[in-house]
PDB file of C-alpha atoms in Angstrom:
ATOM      1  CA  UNK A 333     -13.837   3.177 -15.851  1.00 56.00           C
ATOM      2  CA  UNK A 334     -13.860   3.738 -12.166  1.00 70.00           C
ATOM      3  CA  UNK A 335     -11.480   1.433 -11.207  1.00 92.00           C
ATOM      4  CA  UNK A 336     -11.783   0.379  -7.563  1.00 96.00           C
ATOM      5  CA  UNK A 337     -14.580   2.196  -5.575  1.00 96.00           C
ATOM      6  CA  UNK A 338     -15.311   2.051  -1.211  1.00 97.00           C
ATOM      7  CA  UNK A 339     -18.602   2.489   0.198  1.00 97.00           C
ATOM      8  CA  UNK A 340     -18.817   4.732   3.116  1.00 97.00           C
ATOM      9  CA  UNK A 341     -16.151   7.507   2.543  1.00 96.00           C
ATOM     10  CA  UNK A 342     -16.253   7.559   6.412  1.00 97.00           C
ATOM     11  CA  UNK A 343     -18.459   6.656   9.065  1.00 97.00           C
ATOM     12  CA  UNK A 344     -18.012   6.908  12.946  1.00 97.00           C
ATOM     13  CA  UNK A 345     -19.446   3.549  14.695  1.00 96.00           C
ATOM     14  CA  UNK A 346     -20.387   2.928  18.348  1.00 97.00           C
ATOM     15  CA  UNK A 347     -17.960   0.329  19.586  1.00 97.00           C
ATOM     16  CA  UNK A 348     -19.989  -3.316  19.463  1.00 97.00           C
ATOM     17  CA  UNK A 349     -21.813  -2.416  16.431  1.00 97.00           C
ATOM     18  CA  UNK A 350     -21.440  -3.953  13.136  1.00 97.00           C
ATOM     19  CA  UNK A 351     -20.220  -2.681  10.176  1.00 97.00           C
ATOM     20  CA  UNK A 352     -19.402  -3.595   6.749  1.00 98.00           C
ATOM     21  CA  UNK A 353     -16.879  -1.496   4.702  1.00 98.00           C
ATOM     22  CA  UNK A 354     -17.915  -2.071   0.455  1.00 98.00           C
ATOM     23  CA  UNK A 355     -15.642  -2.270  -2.391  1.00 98.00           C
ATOM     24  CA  UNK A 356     -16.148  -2.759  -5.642  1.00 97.00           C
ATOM     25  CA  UNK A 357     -13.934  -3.103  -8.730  1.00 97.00           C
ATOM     26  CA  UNK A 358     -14.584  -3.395 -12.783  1.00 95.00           C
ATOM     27  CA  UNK A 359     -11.129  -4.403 -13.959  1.00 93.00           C
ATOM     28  CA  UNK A 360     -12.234  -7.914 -13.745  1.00 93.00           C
ATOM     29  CA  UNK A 361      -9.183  -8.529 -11.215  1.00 92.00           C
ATOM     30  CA  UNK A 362      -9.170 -11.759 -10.191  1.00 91.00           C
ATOM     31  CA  UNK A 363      -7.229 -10.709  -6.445  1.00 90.00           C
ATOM     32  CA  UNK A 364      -8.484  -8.625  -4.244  1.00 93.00           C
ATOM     33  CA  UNK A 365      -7.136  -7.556  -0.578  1.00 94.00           C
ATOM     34  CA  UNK A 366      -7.741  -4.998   2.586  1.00 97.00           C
ATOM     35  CA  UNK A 367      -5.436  -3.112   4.078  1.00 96.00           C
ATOM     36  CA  UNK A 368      -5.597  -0.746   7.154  1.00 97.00           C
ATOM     37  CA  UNK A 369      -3.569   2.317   7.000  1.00 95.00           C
ATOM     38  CA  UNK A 370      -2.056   2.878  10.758  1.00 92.00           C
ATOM     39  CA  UNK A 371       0.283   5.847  11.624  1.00 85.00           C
ATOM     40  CA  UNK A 372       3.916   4.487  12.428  1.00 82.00           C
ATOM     41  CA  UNK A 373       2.794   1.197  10.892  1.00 86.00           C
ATOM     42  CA  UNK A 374       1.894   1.855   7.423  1.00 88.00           C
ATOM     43  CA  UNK A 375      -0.500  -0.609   5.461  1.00 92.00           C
ATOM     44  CA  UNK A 376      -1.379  -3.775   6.975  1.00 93.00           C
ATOM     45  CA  UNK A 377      -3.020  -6.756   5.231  1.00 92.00           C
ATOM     46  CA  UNK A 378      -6.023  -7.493   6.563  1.00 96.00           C
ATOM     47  CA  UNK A 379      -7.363 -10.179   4.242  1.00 95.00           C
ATOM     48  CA  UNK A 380      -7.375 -11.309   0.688  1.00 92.00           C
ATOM     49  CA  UNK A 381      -8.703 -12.951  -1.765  1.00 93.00           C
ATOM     50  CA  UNK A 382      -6.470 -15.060  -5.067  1.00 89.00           C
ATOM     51  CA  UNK A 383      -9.774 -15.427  -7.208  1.00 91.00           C
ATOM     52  CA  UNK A 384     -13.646 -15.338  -6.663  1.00 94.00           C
ATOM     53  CA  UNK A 385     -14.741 -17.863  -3.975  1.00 95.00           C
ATOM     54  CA  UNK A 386     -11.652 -18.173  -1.766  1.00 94.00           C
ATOM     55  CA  UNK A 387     -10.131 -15.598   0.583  1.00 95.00           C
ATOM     56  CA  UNK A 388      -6.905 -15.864   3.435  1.00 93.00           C
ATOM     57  CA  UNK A 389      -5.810 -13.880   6.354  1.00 93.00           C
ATOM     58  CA  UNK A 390      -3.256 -10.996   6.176  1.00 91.00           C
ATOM     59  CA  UNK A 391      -1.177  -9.931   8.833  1.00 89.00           C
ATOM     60  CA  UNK A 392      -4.204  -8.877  11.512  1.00 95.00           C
ATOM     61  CA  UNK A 393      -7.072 -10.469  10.471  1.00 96.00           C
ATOM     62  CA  UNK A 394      -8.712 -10.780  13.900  1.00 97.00           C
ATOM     63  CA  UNK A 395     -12.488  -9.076  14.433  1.00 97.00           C
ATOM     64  CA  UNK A 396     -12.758  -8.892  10.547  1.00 98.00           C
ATOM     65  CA  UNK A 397     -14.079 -11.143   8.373  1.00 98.00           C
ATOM     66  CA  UNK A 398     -14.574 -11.195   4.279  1.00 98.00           C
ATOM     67  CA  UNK A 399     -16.179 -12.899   1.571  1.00 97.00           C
ATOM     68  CA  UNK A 400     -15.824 -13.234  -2.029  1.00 97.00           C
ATOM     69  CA  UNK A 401     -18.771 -14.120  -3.929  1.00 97.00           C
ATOM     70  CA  UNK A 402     -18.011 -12.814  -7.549  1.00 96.00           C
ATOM     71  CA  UNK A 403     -15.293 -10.921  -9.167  1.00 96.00           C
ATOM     72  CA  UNK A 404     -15.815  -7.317  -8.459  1.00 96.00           C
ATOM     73  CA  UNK A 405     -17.227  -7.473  -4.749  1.00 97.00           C
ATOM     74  CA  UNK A 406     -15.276  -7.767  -2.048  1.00 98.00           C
ATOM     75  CA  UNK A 407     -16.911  -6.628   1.015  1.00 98.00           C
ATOM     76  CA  UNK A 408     -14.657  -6.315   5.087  1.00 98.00           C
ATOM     77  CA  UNK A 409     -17.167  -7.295   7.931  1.00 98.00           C
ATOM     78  CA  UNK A 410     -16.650  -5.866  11.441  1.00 98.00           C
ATOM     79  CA  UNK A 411     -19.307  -8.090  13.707  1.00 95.00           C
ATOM     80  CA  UNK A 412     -18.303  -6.168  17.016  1.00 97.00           C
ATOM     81  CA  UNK A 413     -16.574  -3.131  16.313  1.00 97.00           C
ATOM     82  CA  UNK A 414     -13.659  -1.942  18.997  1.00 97.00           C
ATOM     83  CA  UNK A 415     -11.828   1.000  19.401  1.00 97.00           C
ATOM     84  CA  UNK A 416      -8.892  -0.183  18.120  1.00 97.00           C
ATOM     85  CA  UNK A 417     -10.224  -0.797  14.841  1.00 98.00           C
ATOM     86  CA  UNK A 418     -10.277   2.964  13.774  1.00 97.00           C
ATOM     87  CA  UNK A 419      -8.068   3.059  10.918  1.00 97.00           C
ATOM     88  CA  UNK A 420      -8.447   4.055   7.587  1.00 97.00           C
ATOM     89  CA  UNK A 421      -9.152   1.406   5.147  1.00 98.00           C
ATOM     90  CA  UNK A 422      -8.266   0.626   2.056  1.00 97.00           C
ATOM     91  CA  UNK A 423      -9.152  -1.697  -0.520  1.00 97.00           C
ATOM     92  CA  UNK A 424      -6.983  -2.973  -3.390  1.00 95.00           C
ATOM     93  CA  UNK A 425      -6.951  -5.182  -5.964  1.00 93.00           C
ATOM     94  CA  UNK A 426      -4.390  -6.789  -8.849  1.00 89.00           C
ATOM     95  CA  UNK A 427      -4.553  -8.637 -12.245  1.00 84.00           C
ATOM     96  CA  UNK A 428      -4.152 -12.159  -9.940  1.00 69.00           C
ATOM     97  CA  UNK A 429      -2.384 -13.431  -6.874  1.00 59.00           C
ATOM     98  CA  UNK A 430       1.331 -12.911  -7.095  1.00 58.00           C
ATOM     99  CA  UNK A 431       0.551  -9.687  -9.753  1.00 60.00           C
ATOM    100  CA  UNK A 432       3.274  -7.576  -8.147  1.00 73.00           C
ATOM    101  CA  UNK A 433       1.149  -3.971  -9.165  1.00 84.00           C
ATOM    102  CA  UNK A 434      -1.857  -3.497  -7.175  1.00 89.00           C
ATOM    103  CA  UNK A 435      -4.539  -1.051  -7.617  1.00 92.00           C
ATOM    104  CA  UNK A 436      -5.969   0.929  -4.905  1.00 95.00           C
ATOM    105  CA  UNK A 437      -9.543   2.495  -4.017  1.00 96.00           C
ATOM    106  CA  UNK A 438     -10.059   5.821  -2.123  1.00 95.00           C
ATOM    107  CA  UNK A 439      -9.867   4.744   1.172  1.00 97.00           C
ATOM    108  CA  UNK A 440     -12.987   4.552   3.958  1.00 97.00           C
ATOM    109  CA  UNK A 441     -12.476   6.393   7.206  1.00 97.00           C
ATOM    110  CA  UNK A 442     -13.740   4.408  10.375  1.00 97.00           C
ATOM    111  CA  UNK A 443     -13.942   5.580  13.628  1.00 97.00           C
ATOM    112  CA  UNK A 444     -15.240   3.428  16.445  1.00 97.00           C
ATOM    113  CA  UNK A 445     -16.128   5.243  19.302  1.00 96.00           C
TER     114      UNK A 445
ATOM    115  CA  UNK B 955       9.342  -6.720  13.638  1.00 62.00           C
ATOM    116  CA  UNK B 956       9.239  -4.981  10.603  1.00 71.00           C
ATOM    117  CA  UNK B 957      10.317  -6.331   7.514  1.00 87.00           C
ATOM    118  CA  UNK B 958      10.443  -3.153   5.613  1.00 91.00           C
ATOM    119  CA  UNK B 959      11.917   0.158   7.629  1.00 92.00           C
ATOM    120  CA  UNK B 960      11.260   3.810   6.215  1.00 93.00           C
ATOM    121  CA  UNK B 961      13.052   5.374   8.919  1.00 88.00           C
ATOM    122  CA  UNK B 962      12.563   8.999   7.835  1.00 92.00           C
ATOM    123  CA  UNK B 963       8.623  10.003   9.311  1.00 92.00           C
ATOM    124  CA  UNK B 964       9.181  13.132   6.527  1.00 95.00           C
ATOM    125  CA  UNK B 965      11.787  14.520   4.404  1.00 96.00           C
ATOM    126  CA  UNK B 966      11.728  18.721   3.722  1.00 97.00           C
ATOM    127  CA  UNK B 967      13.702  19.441  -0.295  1.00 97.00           C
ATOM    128  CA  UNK B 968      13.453  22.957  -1.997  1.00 98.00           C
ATOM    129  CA  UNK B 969      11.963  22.513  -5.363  1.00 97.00           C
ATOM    130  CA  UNK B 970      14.209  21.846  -7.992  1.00 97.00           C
ATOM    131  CA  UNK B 971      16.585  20.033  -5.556  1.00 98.00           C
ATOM    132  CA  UNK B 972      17.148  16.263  -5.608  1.00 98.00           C
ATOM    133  CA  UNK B 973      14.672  13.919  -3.485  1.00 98.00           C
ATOM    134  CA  UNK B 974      16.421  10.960  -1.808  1.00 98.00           C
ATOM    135  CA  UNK B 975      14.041   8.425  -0.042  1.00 98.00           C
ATOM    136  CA  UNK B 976      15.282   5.554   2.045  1.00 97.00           C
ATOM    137  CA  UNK B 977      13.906   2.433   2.305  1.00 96.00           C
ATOM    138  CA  UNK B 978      15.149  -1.061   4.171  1.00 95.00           C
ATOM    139  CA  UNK B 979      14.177  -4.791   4.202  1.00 93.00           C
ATOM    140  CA  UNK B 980      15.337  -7.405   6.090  1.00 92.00           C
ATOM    141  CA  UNK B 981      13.921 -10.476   4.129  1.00 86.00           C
ATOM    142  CA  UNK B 982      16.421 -12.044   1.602  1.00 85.00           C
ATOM    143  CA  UNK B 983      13.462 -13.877  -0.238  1.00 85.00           C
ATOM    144  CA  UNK B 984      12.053 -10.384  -1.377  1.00 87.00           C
ATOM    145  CA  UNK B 985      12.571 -10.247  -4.756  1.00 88.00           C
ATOM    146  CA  UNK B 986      10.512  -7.052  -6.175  1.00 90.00           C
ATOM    147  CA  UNK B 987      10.500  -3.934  -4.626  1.00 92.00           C
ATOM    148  CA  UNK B 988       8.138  -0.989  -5.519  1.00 93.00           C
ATOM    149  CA  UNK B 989       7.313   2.614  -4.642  1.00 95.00           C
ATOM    150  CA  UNK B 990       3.960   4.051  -3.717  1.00 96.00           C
ATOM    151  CA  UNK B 991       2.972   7.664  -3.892  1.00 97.00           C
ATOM    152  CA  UNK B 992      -0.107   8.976  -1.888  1.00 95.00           C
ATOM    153  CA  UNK B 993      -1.909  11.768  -1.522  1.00 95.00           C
ATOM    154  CA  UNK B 994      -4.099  12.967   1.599  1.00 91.00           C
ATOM    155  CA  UNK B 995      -7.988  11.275   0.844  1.00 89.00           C
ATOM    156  CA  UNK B 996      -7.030   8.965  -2.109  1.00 93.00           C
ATOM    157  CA  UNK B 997      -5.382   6.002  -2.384  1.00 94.00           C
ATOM    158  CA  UNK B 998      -1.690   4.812  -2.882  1.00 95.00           C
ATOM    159  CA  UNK B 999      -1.052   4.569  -6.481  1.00 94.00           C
ATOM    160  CA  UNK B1000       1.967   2.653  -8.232  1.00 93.00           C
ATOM    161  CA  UNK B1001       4.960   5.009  -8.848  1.00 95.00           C
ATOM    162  CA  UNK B1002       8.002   2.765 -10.063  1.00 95.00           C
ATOM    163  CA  UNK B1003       9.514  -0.615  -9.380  1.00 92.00           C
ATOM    164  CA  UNK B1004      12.583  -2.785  -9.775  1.00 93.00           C
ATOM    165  CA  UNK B1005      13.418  -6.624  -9.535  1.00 91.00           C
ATOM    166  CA  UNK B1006      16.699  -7.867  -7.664  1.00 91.00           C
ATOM    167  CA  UNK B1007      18.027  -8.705 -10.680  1.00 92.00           C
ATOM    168  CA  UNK B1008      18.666  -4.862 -11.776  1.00 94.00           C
ATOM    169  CA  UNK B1009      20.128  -2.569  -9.050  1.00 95.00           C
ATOM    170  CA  UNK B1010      18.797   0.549 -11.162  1.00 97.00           C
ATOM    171  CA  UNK B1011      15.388   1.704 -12.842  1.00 96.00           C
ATOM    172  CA  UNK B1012      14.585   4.799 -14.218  1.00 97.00           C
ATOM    173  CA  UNK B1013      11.155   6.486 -15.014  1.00 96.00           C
ATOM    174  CA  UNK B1014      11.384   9.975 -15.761  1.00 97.00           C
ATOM    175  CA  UNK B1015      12.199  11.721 -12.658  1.00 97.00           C
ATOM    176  CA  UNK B1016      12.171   9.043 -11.103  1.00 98.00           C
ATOM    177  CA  UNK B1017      14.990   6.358 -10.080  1.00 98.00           C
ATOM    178  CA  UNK B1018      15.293   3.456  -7.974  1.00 97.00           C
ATOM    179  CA  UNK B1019      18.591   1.970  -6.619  1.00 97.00           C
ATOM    180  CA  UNK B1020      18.753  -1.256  -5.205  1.00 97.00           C
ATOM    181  CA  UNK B1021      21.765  -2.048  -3.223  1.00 96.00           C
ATOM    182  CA  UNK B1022      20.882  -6.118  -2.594  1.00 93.00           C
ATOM    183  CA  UNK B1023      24.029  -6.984  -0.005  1.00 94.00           C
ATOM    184  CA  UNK B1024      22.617  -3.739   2.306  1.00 95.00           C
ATOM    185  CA  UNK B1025      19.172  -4.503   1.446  1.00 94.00           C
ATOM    186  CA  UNK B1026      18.250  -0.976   0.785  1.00 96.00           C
ATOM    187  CA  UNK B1027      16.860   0.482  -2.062  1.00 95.00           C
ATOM    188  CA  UNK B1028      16.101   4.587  -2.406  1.00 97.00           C
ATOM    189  CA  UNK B1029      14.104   6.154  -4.641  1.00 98.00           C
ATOM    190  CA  UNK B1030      15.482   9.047  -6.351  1.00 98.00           C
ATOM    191  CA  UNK B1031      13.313  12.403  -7.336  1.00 98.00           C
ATOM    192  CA  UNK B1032      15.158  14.971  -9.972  1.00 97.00           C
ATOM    193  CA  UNK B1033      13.830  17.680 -10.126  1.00 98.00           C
ATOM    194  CA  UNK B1034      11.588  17.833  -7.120  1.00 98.00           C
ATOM    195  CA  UNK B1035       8.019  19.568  -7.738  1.00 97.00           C
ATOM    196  CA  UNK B1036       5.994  20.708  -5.815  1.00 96.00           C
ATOM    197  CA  UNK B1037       3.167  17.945  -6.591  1.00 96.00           C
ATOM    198  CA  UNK B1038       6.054  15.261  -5.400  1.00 97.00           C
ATOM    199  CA  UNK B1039       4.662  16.136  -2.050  1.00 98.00           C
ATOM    200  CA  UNK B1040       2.826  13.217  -0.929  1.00 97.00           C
ATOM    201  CA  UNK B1041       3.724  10.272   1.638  1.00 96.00           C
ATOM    202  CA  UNK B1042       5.820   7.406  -0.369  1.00 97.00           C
ATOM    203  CA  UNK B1043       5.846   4.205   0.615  1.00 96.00           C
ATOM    204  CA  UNK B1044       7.866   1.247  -0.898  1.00 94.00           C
ATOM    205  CA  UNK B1045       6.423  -1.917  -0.428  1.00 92.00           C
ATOM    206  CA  UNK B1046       8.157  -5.187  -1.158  1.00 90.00           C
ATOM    207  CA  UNK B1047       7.172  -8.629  -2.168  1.00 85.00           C
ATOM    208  CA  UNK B1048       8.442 -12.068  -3.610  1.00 80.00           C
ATOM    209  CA  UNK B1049       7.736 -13.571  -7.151  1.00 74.00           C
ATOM    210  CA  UNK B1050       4.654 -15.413  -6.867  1.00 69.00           C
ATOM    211  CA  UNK B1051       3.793 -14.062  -3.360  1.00 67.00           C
ATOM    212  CA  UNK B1052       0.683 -12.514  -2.445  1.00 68.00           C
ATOM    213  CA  UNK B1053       1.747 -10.909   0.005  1.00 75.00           C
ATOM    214  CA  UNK B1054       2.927  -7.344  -0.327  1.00 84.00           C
ATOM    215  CA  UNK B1055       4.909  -5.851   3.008  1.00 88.00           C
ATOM    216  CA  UNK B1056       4.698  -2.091   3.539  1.00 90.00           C
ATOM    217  CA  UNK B1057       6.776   0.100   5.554  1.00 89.00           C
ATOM    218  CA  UNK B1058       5.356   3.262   7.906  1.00 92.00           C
ATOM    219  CA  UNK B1059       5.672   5.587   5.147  1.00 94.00           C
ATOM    220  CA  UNK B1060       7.646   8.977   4.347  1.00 96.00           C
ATOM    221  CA  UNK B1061       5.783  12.190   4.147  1.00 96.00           C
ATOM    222  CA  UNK B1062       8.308  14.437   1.595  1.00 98.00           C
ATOM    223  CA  UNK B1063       7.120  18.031   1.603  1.00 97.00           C
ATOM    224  CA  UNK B1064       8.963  19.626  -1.586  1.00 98.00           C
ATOM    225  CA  UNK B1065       8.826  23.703  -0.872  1.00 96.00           C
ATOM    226  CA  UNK B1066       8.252  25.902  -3.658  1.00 92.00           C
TER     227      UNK B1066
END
């Protein structure tokens, strides 16, 4: 079992391009989020999503965007990246909304340049 | 404003010494309170948690205090090894809540 997998490891993106950041998980979680890993700041909640089909805003959900189209997908959409959005990325999921233990994938480190 | 404070960057222990990790919240609805562990390149992974209804848990090496009226809670490493070094972070959330709050982080190098 792999558990929670991100597509690219890392990338480095020309600011106004787009980009989407992949994750996948197969522990039939029904919640799934994105955080961005800032130093000083921690992990930030980007967006989430309580079961297949619905997602909410986090804490800085501006210039991303997310959908949820089955269980194990749950891709992050940059339309114009920016600078500011170089962060490393995470993606996490837990047994369903409110589950207080969440799982987390390896991470993918953007750059926008 | 941040609702959870780690206000150590990094913490330096000799191996075999005690690790004490500091953690503060200002929200009185948070109700759970956990610790992360993370290494460089992978993700955080769950360490040990507690529920405001227990002001101690205890894991192993591993020991969380929660002192409600402060709103602090520390997480306690005895002995410290070496592979304890890693950033901890101790994120806190409500029953019910989706919503998991994180604070900056403290890297704890544990020397051999």
């Amino acid at each position: 079992i792999a558990g929670i997998t991100q597509a690219p490891t890392s990338q480095i993106l020309a600011a106004g391009r787009r980009m989407t950041l992949r994750c996948t998980q197969d522990m039939r979680h029904n919640a799934m989020y994105w955080y961005r890993q800032d130093l000083g700041l921690g992990l930030r909640l980007i967006h989430y999503s309580n079961t297949a089909g619905t997602t909410g805003k986090g804490e800085v959900p501006d210039g991303y965007s997310v959908s949820r189209a089955n269980t194990d997908d749950f891709p992050l959409t940059l339309a114009s990246a920016v600078p500011s959005q170089t962060s490393v990325y995470f993606c996490a999921s837990s047994d369903f909304s409110g589950a207080l233990t969440q799982y987390f994938g390896p991470g993918t480190r953007l750059t926008v340049l | 404003d941040q609702q959870v404070k780690q206000n150590s960057p990094s913490l330096s222990v000799q191996e075999g010494r005690i690790s004490i990790l500091n953690c503060d919240y200002t929200n009185s609805m948070f109700d759970y309170f956990l610790w992360y562990k993370k290494y460089p390149a992978e993700g955080p992974t769950f360490l040990i948690s507690i529920s405001s209804i227990k002001d101690k848990n205890e894991d192993g090496r591993f020991t969380v205090f929660l002192n409600k009226s402060a709103k602090h809670l520390s997480l306690h490493i005895v002995p410290s090894q070496p592979g304890d070094s890693a950033v901890y972070f101790c994120p806190t959330t409500y029953t019910g809540g989706f919503k998991t709050i994180f604070g900056a982080g403290t890297r704890l190098f544990v020397k051999a």
